[in-house]
CSV table of C-alpha atoms in Angstrom, one decimal:
chain,number,residue,atom,x,y,z
A,352,MET,CA,41.6,-9.5,20.7
A,353,SER,CA,40.5,-9.1,17.0
A,354,ASP,CA,37.6,-6.9,16.3
A,355,GLU,CA,36.2,-10.0,14.5
A,356,PHE,CA,34.9,-11.2,17.9
A,357,PHE,CA,33.0,-7.9,18.7
A,358,GLN,CA,31.6,-7.3,15.1
A,359,VAL,CA,28.0,-7.7,14.0
A,360,TYR,CA,26.8,-10.4,11.7
A,361,TYR,CA,23.6,-10.2,9.6
A,362,ASP,CA,21.5,-13.0,8.4
A,363,TYR,CA,21.6,-12.9,4.6
A,364,PHE,CA,17.9,-13.8,4.1
A,365,THR,CA,16.3,-12.0,7.1
A,366,ASN,CA,18.9,-9.2,8.0
A,367,MET,CA,18.6,-10.4,11.7
A,368,ALA,CA,21.7,-9.1,13.6
A,369,TYR,CA,23.9,-11.1,15.9
A,370,ARG,CA,26.6,-9.7,17.9
A,371,GLY,CA,30.0,-11.1,18.9
A,372,ALA,CA,31.1,-11.3,22.5
A,373,THR,CA,34.5,-11.2,24.3
A,374,ALA,CA,34.1,-14.8,25.4
A,375,GLY,CA,32.7,-16.0,22.3
A,376,LYS,CA,29.1,-17.5,22.1
A,377,ASN,CA,27.0,-20.0,20.1
A,378,ILE,CA,23.8,-19.1,18.4
A,379,THR,CA,21.1,-21.4,17.0
A,380,VAL,CA,19.6,-20.3,13.7
A,381,ALA,CA,16.4,-21.9,12.2
A,382,ALA,CA,17.1,-23.1,8.6
A,383,ALA,CA,14.6,-24.7,6.1
A,384,LEU,CA,15.8,-28.0,4.5
A,385,HIS,CA,16.5,-26.1,1.2
A,386,GLN,CA,18.5,-23.2,2.7
A,387,LEU,CA,21.8,-23.1,4.7
A,388,PRO,CA,22.4,-20.3,7.1
A,389,LEU,CA,24.2,-17.4,5.5
A,390,PHE,CA,25.7,-14.3,7.4
A,391,ILE,CA,27.3,-11.2,6.1
A,392,ARG,CA,30.0,-9.7,8.4
A,393,GLY,CA,29.4,-6.0,9.3
A,394,GLY,CA,31.8,-4.0,7.4
A,395,SER,CA,31.1,-5.7,4.0
A,396,ILE,CA,29.4,-4.6,0.9
A,397,VAL,CA,28.2,-7.4,-1.3
A,398,PRO,CA,27.1,-6.9,-4.9
A,399,THR,CA,24.6,-9.3,-6.1
A,400,ARG,CA,22.4,-9.9,-9.1
A,401,GLU,CA,18.9,-10.9,-8.0
A,402,ARG,CA,17.4,-11.9,-11.3
A,403,HIS,CA,17.4,-15.8,-12.2
A,404,ARG,CA,18.9,-16.7,-15.5
A,405,ARG,CA,19.7,-19.9,-17.2
A,406,SER,CA,23.4,-19.0,-17.3
A,407,SER,CA,25.9,-16.4,-16.3
A,408,THR,CA,26.3,-15.2,-19.9
A,409,LEU,CA,22.7,-14.0,-20.0
A,410,MET,CA,23.3,-12.0,-16.9
A,411,LYS,CA,25.8,-9.7,-18.6
A,412,MET,CA,23.6,-6.6,-18.8
A,413,ASP,CA,21.5,-7.3,-15.5
A,414,PRO,CA,21.5,-4.6,-12.7
A,415,PHE,CA,23.3,-5.2,-9.4
A,416,THR,CA,22.0,-4.8,-5.8
A,417,LEU,CA,24.4,-3.6,-3.3
A,418,ARG,CA,24.0,-5.1,0.2
A,419,VAL,CA,25.8,-2.6,2.6
A,420,ALA,CA,26.2,-4.4,6.0
A,421,LEU,CA,27.4,-1.6,8.3
A,422,SER,CA,30.0,-2.4,10.9
A,423,THR,CA,29.9,-1.5,14.5
A,424,GLN,CA,31.7,1.6,13.5
A,425,GLY,CA,29.1,2.5,10.7
A,426,SER,CA,31.5,1.6,7.8
A,427,ALA,CA,31.6,-1.0,5.0
A,428,ARG,CA,33.6,-1.9,1.9
A,429,GLY,CA,33.4,-4.4,-0.9
A,430,GLU,CA,34.7,-4.8,-4.4
A,431,LEU,CA,33.2,-5.7,-7.8
A,432,TYR,CA,35.4,-7.2,-10.6
A,433,MET,CA,34.0,-7.9,-14.1
A,434,ASP,CA,35.5,-9.1,-17.4
A,435,ASP,CA,33.9,-10.9,-20.5
A,436,GLY,CA,34.4,-14.2,-19.0
A,437,GLU,CA,35.2,-15.7,-22.3
A,438,THR,CA,38.4,-14.4,-23.8
A,439,TYR,CA,41.8,-13.3,-22.5
A,440,SER,CA,41.2,-9.6,-23.2
A,441,HIS,CA,41.5,-9.0,-19.3
A,442,LEU,CA,45.2,-9.3,-19.7
A,443,GLU,CA,45.0,-6.3,-21.9
A,444,GLY,CA,43.0,-4.3,-19.3
A,445,ASP,CA,39.4,-4.8,-20.7
A,446,ILE,CA,37.9,-5.1,-17.1
A,447,VAL,CA,35.9,-3.2,-14.6
A,448,TRP,CA,37.2,-3.2,-11.0
A,449,ARG,CA,35.4,-0.9,-8.5
A,450,GLU,CA,35.5,-0.4,-4.9
A,451,PHE,CA,32.3,0.5,-2.9
A,452,ALA,CA,32.6,2.0,0.5
A,453,ALA,CA,30.4,3.5,3.2
A,454,ALA,CA,31.5,5.7,5.8
A,455,THR,CA,29.7,7.5,8.7
A,456,LYS,CA,30.8,11.0,9.9
A,457,GLY,CA,28.5,12.7,12.3
A,458,LYS,CA,24.9,12.6,10.9
A,459,VAL,CA,25.9,11.6,7.5
A,460,VAL,CA,26.5,8.2,5.8
A,461,ARG,CA,28.3,8.6,2.4
A,462,ILE,CA,28.4,5.6,-0.1
A,463,THR,CA,30.9,5.9,-2.9
A,464,SER,CA,32.2,4.1,-5.9
A,465,THR,CA,35.8,4.5,-7.1
A,466,ASP,CA,37.9,2.9,-9.8
A,467,LEU,CA,40.4,0.3,-8.2
A,468,ALA,CA,41.9,-0.6,-11.6
A,469,ALA,CA,42.9,2.9,-12.3
A,470,ARG,CA,44.2,3.3,-8.7
A,471,ASN,CA,46.1,-0.1,-8.7
A,472,PRO,CA,46.9,-1.0,-12.4
A,473,LYS,CA,49.6,-3.4,-11.5
A,474,GLU,CA,47.2,-5.4,-9.1
A,475,ALA,CA,44.1,-5.4,-11.4
A,476,VAL,CA,44.9,-8.6,-13.2
A,477,ASP,CA,46.1,-11.9,-11.6
A,478,GLY,CA,49.3,-12.9,-13.2
A,479,ALA,CA,49.8,-9.8,-15.4
A,480,SER,CA,51.0,-6.3,-14.6
A,481,LEU,CA,49.2,-3.5,-16.4
A,482,THR,CA,51.6,-0.6,-17.0
A,483,VAL,CA,48.6,1.6,-17.8
A,484,PHE,CA,44.9,1.2,-17.5
A,485,ASP,CA,42.1,2.9,-19.6
A,486,PRO,CA,38.8,3.2,-17.7
A,487,ASP,CA,37.0,3.6,-21.1
A,488,ASN,CA,38.3,0.3,-22.2
A,489,ALA,CA,36.2,-2.0,-24.7
A,490,PHE,CA,34.7,-4.2,-22.0
A,491,ALA,CA,33.8,-1.1,-19.8
A,492,LYS,CA,32.1,0.4,-22.8
A,493,SER,CA,30.1,-2.9,-23.5
A,494,VAL,CA,28.7,-2.9,-19.9
A,495,ALA,CA,28.2,1.0,-19.7
A,496,VAL,CA,24.6,0.7,-19.0
A,497,VAL,CA,24.7,-1.8,-16.2
A,498,ARG,CA,23.3,0.0,-13.2
A,499,ILE,CA,22.8,-0.4,-9.5
A,500,GLU,CA,19.1,-1.0,-9.2
A,501,LYS,CA,18.8,-1.0,-5.6
A,502,MET,CA,20.9,-0.5,-2.3
A,503,VAL,CA,20.1,-2.1,1.0
A,504,LEU,CA,21.8,-0.6,4.0
A,505,VAL,CA,21.6,-2.8,7.1
A,506,GLY,CA,22.2,-1.5,10.6
A,507,VAL,CA,20.8,2.0,10.1
A,508,GLY,CA,19.6,3.1,13.3
A,509,SER,CA,17.2,6.0,12.7
A,510,LYS,CA,15.1,7.1,9.8
A,511,PRO,CA,17.0,9.5,7.5
A,512,LYS,CA,16.0,13.1,6.7
A,513,SER,CA,17.1,12.9,3.1
A,514,VAL,CA,18.8,10.6,0.7
A,515,THR,CA,20.6,12.1,-2.4
A,516,LEU,CA,22.8,11.5,-5.2
A,517,GLU,CA,25.6,14.0,-4.6
A,518,GLY,CA,25.5,16.9,-6.8
A,519,ALA,CA,22.2,15.9,-8.4
A,520,HIS,CA,18.9,14.8,-7.1
A,521,ALA,CA,16.9,13.3,-4.2
A,522,LEU,CA,16.4,9.5,-4.2
A,523,ALA,CA,13.5,7.3,-3.5
A,524,TRP,CA,13.8,5.2,-0.3
A,525,GLU,CA,12.1,3.5,2.4
A,526,TYR,CA,13.1,2.7,6.0
A,527,THR,CA,12.2,-0.2,8.3
A,528,GLU,CA,12.8,0.7,12.0
A,529,GLY,CA,15.2,-1.2,13.9
A,530,ALA,CA,18.6,-1.2,15.9
A,531,ALA,CA,21.7,0.5,14.7
A,532,SER,CA,24.8,-1.4,13.8
A,533,SER,CA,26.6,-0.3,17.1
A,534,SER,CA,23.8,-1.7,19.3
A,535,LYS,CA,24.8,-4.3,21.9
A,536,LYS,CA,21.9,-6.5,21.5
A,537,ASP,CA,20.9,-9.1,18.9
A,538,GLY,CA,17.8,-8.6,17.0
A,539,ALA,CA,16.3,-6.8,14.0
A,540,PRO,CA,18.4,-4.0,12.6
A,541,GLY,CA,17.2,-0.8,10.9
A,542,VAL,CA,17.1,-1.3,7.1
A,543,LEU,CA,17.2,1.4,4.5
A,544,VAL,CA,16.3,0.5,1.0
A,545,ILE,CA,17.5,3.1,-1.7
A,546,LYS,CA,15.4,2.4,-4.8
A,547,ASP,CA,16.9,2.7,-8.2
A,548,PRO,CA,19.5,5.3,-7.5
A,549,ARG,CA,20.2,5.6,-11.1
A,550,VAL,CA,24.0,5.1,-11.0
A,551,VAL,CA,26.1,2.8,-13.2
A,552,VAL,CA,28.8,0.3,-12.2
A,553,THR,CA,31.6,1.8,-14.4
A,554,GLU,CA,31.4,5.4,-13.1
A,555,GLY,CA,32.3,7.2,-9.8
A,556,TRP,CA,29.6,8.5,-7.7
A,557,ALA,CA,28.5,9.3,-4.1
A,558,ILE,CA,25.2,8.9,-2.3
A,559,VAL,CA,24.6,10.9,0.9
A,560,VAL,CA,22.3,9.8,3.7
A,561,GLN,CA,21.6,12.6,6.1
A,562,PHE,CA,20.1,12.2,9.6
């Protein structure tokens, strides 16, 4: 049977965790009239922009929040694609395409950013095959200051000893106690919020959470 049936799902608005079951199960979730229930599957990383704007154009330089929904195995993955949204310059490789990943090994969770376009140039643009890709392209330069302003790791089962930007400095964080992603019961998961890690979306980096 697919792992989908055993995976954990987190409420987007409350972080409440709901567990899959072999036989399947129904859950009832309270929802206000203005709000639909929305869940993030464990194993996903969702980049969001949290600031309200009148148009997407005005969001070009806004920072991102990464919501890291840990799977039952303590891993997660997501992607971010950006182009100017106005011209066809993406066909020439003026894009940013990043992969974010979280992996747990022993008492360490490591969150990384890598360049998917450089790794897979022929798959970087729908309908066009880039023979080469320049990570320092014109669009990437134009958004070079766009940063990750916050990371929210959901399903962290214990308080970390340290959170650091690999090869650099310690980061500010706060932890709300709760269950691990691997727990068997529904309920409130542990949530780790990393405040302004001072990393940008166009560069590679790694954040290390030590337990």
